[in-house]
Coordinates of C-alpha atoms in Angstrom, one line a residue:
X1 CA 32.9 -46.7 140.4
X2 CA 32.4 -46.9 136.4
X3 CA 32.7 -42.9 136.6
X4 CA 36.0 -43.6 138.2
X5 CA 37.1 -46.1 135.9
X6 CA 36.3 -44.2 132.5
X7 CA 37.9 -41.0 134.5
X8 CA 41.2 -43.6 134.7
X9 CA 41.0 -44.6 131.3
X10 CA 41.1 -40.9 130.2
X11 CA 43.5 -39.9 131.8
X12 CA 46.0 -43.0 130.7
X13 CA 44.9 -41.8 127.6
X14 CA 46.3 -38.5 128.0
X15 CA 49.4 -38.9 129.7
X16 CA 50.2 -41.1 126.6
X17 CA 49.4 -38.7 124.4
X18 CA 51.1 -36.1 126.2
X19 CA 54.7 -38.3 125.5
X20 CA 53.8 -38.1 121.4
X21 CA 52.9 -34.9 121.6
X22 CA 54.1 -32.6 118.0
X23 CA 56.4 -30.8 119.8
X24 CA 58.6 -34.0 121.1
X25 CA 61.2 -34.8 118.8
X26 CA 60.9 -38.7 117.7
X27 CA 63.5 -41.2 116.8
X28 CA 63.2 -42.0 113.5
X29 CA 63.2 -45.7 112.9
X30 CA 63.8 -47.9 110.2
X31 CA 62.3 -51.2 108.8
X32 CA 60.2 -51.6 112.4
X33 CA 57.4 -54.4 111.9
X34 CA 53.8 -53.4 112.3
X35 CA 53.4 -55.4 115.9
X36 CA 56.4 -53.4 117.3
X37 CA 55.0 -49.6 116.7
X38 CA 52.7 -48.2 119.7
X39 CA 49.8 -46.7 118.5
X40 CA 46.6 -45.7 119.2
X41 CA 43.7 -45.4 116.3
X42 CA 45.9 -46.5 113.5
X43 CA 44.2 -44.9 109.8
X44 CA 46.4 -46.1 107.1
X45 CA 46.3 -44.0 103.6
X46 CA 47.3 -45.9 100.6
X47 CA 48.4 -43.3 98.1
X48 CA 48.5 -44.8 94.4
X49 CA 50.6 -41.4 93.6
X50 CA 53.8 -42.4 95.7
X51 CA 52.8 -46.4 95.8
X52 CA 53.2 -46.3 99.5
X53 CA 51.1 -46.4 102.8
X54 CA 51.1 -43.6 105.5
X55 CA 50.0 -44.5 108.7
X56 CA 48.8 -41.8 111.5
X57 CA 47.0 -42.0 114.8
X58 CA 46.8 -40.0 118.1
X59 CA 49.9 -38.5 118.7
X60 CA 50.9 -36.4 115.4
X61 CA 53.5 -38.6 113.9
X62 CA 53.6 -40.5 110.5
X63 CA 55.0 -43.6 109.9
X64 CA 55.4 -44.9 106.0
X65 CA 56.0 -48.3 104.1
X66 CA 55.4 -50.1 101.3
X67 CA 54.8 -53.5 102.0
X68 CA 52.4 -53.0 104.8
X69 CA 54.9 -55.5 106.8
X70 CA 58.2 -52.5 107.5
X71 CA 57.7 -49.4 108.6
X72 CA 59.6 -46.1 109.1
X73 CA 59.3 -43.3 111.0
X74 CA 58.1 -41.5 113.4
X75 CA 57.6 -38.3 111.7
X76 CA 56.2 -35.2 112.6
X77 CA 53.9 -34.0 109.9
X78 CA 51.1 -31.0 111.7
X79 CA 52.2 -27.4 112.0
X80 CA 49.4 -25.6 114.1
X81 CA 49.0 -22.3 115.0
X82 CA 50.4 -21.3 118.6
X83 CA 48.0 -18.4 118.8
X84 CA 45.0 -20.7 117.6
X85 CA 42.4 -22.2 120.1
X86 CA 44.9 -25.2 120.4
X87 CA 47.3 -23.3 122.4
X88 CA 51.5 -23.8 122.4
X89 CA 51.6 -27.9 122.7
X90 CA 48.1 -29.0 121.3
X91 CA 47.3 -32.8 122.0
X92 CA 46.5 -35.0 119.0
X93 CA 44.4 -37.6 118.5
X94 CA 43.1 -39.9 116.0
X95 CA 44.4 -38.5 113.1
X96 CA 43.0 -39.8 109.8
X97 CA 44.3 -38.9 106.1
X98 CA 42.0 -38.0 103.2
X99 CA 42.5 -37.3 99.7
X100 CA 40.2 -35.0 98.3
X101 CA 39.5 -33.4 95.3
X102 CA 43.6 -33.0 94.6
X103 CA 44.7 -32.5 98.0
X104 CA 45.4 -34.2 101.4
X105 CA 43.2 -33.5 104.2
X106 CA 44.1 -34.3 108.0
X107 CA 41.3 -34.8 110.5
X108 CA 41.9 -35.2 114.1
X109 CA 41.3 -34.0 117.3
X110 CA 43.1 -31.7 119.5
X111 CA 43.1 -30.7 123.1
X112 CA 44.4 -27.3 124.9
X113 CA 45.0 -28.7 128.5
X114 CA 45.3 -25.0 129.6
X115 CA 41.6 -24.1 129.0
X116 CA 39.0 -25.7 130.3
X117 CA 35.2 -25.1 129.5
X118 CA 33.3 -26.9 131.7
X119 CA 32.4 -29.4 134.6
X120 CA 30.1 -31.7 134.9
X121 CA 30.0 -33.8 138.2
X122 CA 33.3 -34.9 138.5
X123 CA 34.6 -34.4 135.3
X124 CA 36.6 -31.3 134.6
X125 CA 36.5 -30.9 131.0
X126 CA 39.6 -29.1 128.8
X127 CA 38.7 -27.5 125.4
X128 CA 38.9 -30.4 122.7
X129 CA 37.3 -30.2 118.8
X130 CA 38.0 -31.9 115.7
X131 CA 39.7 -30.1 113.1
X132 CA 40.9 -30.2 109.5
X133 CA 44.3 -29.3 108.7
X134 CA 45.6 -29.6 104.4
X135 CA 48.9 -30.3 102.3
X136 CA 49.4 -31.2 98.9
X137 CA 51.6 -34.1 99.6
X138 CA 50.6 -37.2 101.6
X139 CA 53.5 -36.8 103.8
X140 CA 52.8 -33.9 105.0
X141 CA 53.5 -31.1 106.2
X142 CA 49.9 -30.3 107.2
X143 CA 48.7 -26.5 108.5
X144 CA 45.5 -25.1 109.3
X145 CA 43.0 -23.8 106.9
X146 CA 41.0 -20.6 107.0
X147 CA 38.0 -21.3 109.8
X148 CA 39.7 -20.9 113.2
X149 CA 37.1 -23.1 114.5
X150 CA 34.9 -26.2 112.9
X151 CA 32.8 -27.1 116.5
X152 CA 31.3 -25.3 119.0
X153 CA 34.0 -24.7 121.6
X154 CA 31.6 -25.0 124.6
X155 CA 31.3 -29.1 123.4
X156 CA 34.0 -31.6 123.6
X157 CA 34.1 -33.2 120.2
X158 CA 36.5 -36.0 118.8
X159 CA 37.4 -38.6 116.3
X160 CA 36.3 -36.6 113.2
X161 CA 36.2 -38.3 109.9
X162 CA 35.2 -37.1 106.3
X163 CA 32.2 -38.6 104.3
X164 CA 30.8 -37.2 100.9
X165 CA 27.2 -38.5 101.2
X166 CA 24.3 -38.8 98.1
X167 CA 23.7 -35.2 98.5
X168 CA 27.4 -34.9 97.0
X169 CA 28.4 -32.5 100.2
X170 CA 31.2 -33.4 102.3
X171 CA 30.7 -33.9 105.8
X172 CA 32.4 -34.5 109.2
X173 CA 31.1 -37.1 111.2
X174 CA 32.5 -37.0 115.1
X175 CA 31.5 -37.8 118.5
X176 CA 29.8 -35.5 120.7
X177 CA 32.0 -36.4 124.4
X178 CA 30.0 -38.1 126.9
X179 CA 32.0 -36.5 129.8
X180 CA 29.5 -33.4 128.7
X181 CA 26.3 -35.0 127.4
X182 CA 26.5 -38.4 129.8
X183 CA 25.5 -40.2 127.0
X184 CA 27.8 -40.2 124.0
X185 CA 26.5 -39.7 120.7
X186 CA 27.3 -39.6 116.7
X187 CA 26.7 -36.4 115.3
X188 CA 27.6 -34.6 111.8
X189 CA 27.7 -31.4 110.4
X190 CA 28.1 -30.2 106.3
X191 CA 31.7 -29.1 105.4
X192 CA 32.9 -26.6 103.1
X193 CA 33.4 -28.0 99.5
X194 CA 37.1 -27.3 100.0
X195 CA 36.9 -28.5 103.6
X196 CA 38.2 -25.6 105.3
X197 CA 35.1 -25.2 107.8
X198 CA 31.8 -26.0 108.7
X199 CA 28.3 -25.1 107.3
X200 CA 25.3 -25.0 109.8
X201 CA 25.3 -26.6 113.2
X202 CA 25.3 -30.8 113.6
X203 CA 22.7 -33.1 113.7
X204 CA 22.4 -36.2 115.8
X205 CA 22.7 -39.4 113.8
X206 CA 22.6 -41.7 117.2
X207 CA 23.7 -42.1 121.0
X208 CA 25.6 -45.0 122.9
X209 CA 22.3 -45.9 124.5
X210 CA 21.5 -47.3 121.0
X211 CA 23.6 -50.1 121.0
X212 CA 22.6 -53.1 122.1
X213 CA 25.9 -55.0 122.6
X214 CA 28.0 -52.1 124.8
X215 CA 27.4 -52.3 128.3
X216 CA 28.4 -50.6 131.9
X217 CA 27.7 -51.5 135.4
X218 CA 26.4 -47.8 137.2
X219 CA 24.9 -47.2 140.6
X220 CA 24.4 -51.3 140.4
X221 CA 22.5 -51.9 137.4
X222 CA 23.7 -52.9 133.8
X223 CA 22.9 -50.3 131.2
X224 CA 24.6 -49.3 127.6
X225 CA 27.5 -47.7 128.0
X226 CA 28.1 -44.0 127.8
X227 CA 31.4 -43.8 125.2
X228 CA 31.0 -42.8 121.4
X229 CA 34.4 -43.3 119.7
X230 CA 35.8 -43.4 116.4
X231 CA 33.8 -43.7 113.9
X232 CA 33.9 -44.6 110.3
X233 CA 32.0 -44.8 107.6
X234 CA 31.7 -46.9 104.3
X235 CA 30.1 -48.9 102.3
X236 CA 29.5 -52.6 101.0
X237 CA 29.7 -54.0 97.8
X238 CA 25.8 -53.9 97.5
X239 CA 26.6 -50.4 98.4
X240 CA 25.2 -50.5 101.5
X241 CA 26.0 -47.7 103.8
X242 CA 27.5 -48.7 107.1
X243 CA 29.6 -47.3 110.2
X244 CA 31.9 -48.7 112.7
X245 CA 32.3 -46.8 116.1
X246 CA 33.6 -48.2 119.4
X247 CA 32.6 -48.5 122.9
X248 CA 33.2 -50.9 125.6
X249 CA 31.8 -54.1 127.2
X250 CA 32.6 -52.9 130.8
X251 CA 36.2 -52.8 131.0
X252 CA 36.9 -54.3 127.6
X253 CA 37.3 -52.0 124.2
X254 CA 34.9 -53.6 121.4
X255 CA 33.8 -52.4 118.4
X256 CA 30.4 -52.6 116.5
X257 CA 28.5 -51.9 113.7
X258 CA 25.7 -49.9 112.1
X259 CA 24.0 -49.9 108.7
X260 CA 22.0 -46.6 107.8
X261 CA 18.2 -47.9 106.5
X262 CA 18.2 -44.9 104.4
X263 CA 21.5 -45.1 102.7
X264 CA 22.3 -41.7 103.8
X265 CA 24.2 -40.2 106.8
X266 CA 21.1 -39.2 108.1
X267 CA 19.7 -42.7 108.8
X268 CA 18.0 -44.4 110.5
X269 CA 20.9 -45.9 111.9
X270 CA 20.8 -49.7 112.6
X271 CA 22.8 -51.6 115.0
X272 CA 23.9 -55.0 114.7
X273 CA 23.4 -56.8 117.9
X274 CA 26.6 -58.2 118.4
X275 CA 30.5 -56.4 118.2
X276 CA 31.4 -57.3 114.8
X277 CA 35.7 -57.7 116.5
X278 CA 37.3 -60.0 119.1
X279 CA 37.2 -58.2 121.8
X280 CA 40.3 -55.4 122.9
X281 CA 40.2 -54.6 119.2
X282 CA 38.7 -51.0 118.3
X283 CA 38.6 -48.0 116.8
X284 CA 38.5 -49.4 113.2
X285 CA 38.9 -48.0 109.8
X286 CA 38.9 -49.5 106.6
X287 CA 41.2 -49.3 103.3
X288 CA 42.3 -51.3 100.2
X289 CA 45.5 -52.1 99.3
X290 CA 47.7 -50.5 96.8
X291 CA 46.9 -54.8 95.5
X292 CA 43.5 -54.3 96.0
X293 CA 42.7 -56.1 99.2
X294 CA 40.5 -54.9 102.0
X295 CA 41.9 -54.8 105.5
X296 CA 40.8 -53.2 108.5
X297 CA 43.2 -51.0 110.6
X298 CA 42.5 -51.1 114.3
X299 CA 44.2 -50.9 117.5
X300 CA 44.0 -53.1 121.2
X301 CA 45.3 -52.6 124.4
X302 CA 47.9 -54.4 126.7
X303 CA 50.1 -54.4 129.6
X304 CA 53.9 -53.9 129.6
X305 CA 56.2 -52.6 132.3
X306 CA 52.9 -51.7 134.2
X307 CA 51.7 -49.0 131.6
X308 CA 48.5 -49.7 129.3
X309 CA 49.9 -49.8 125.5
X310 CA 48.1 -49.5 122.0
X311 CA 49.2 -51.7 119.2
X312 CA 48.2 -51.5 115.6
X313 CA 46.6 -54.2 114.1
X314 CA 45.3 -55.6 110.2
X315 CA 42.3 -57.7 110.2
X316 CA 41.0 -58.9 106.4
X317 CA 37.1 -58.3 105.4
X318 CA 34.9 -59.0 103.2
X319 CA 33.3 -56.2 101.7
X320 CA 31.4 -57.9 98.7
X321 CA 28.2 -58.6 100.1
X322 CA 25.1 -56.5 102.7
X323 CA 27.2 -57.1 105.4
X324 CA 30.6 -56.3 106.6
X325 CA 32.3 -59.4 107.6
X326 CA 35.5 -59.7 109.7
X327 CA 38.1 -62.5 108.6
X328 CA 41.3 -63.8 109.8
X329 CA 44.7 -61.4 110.9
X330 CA 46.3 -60.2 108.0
X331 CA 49.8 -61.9 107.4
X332 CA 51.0 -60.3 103.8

């Protein structure tokens, strides 16, 4: 029964991202408050060079504003290759915007729905990797680099996101998909100094059976849950390093929190014992203001018209101490 519920969610999931898709034409909208956009896996970019905030997600678009409370767009801002692994009409998922080192670096995940590479049990799985596409400008447009391939294309992979730990090398942490391994775990693998592929093969920082907050109800008996999603890494004003992720508490999306006892990527990784959100709030990331606040960017779920939608959401935090600590809705 859960095996048939995370199946649903899935494929809700892709049917929604098959609508935003790079290849549909949007309607570009004006002055749109953040409350009315639908969005899944908001990562907002606040660019000091053009004093404004970009916002992407799954799906491929951009939307900009400066004020955090109007926004405009959609946009379509990736040009991938048609004869790449992606295929004609790639899904695109939880795109994230980095600057680095001069330019603009766009992680995300896509999906070729014609291929598939494996199946396990029930689930048929279709090829799906993180990958990093590049621009000089913030808005885009953003096109594949040299490295046809960053993962191995026999393992579903998503939710990539860059991190330049003490070592000074930049890395891609993902999520290894539990529809293969049947227990979902954090992984990450060295980057090219430009970014333009991967170095060496990736190393397991921890699995969903680690956290002791997620839970799912299998076979009749209450275990972790099998999802790894989004993660994100940063740190705390002590400098602590820490990472958000996502799972789910049975049937409700909740997000967590780990702290790395060695300060490094490679752990050990710590998690706190309860979800550090309300729950239906997930897939976080974290940025400051062009003002200098910190918010967090995240995402829940709801009904309308009989259809599961995503809305973006901006939660304050406090970032000054050991711990991250989650504050009110941000109101501008």
């Amino acid at each position: 029964m859960v095996m048939k519920s995370f199946l649903l969610v899935a494929l809700i999931t892709s049917n929604l991202t098959l609508v935003f898709s790079q290849n549909r034409v949007p309607v570009f909208r004006q002055d749109v408050p953040l409350d009315s956009i639908r969005l899944s896996d908001p990562f907002i970019l606040a660019d000091k060079a053009t004093s404004t905030y970009y916002m992407t997600g799954t799906g491929g678009m951009m939307w900009k504003s400066k004020d955090l409370k109007k926004w405009a767009g959609p946009s379509v801002v990736v040009k991938t290759d048609p004869e790449s692994w992606m295929g004609k009409n790639p899904m695109i998922w939880a795109a994230e915007l980095h600057q680095y080192q001069g330019k603009y670096y766009y992680f995300a995940t896509f999906t070729n729905r014609e291929v598939k590479i494996d199946t396990v049990g029930e689930n048929v799985i279709e090829r799906r990797a993180c990958h990093v596409l590049v621009s000089d400008r913030a808005e885009g447009p953003y096109v594949p680099m040299k490295d046809p391939e960053y993962l191995p294309a026999n393992k579903p992979t998503l939710d990539g996101t860059l991190w330049v730990d003490k070592d000074g090398k930049p890395y891609m942490v993902y999520c290894y998909e539990w529809l293969q391994n049947m227990n979902g775990t954090i992984e990450k693998i060295e980057l090219k100094p430009d970014l333009s592929g991967t170095i060496g093969e990736g190393k397991l920082l921890f699995r969903a059976s680690d956290s002791p907050w997620s839970r799912e109800k299998s076979n009749g008996k209450i275990g972790p849950n099998k999802v790894t999603d989004g993660p994100y890494v940063f740190h705390t004003g002590t400098g602590r390093l820490g990472m958000l992720w996502t799972s789910w508490i049975y049937d409700v999306y909740t997000q967590g929190v780990a702290y790395s006892k060695s300060g490094t990527l490679d752990g050990p990784w710590i998690q706190e014992n309860e979800p550090i959100t309300p729950p239906n709030y997930g897939h976080g990331m974290l940025f400051r203001t062009l003002n200098g606040t910190w918010l967090m960017s995240v995402h829940s779920h709801k009904k309308s018209n009989g259809r599961t939608v995503r809305v973006p959401h901006l939660i304050e935090v406090d970032l000054s101490g050991d711990k991250l600590i989650v504050g009110k809705p941000f109101t501008h």
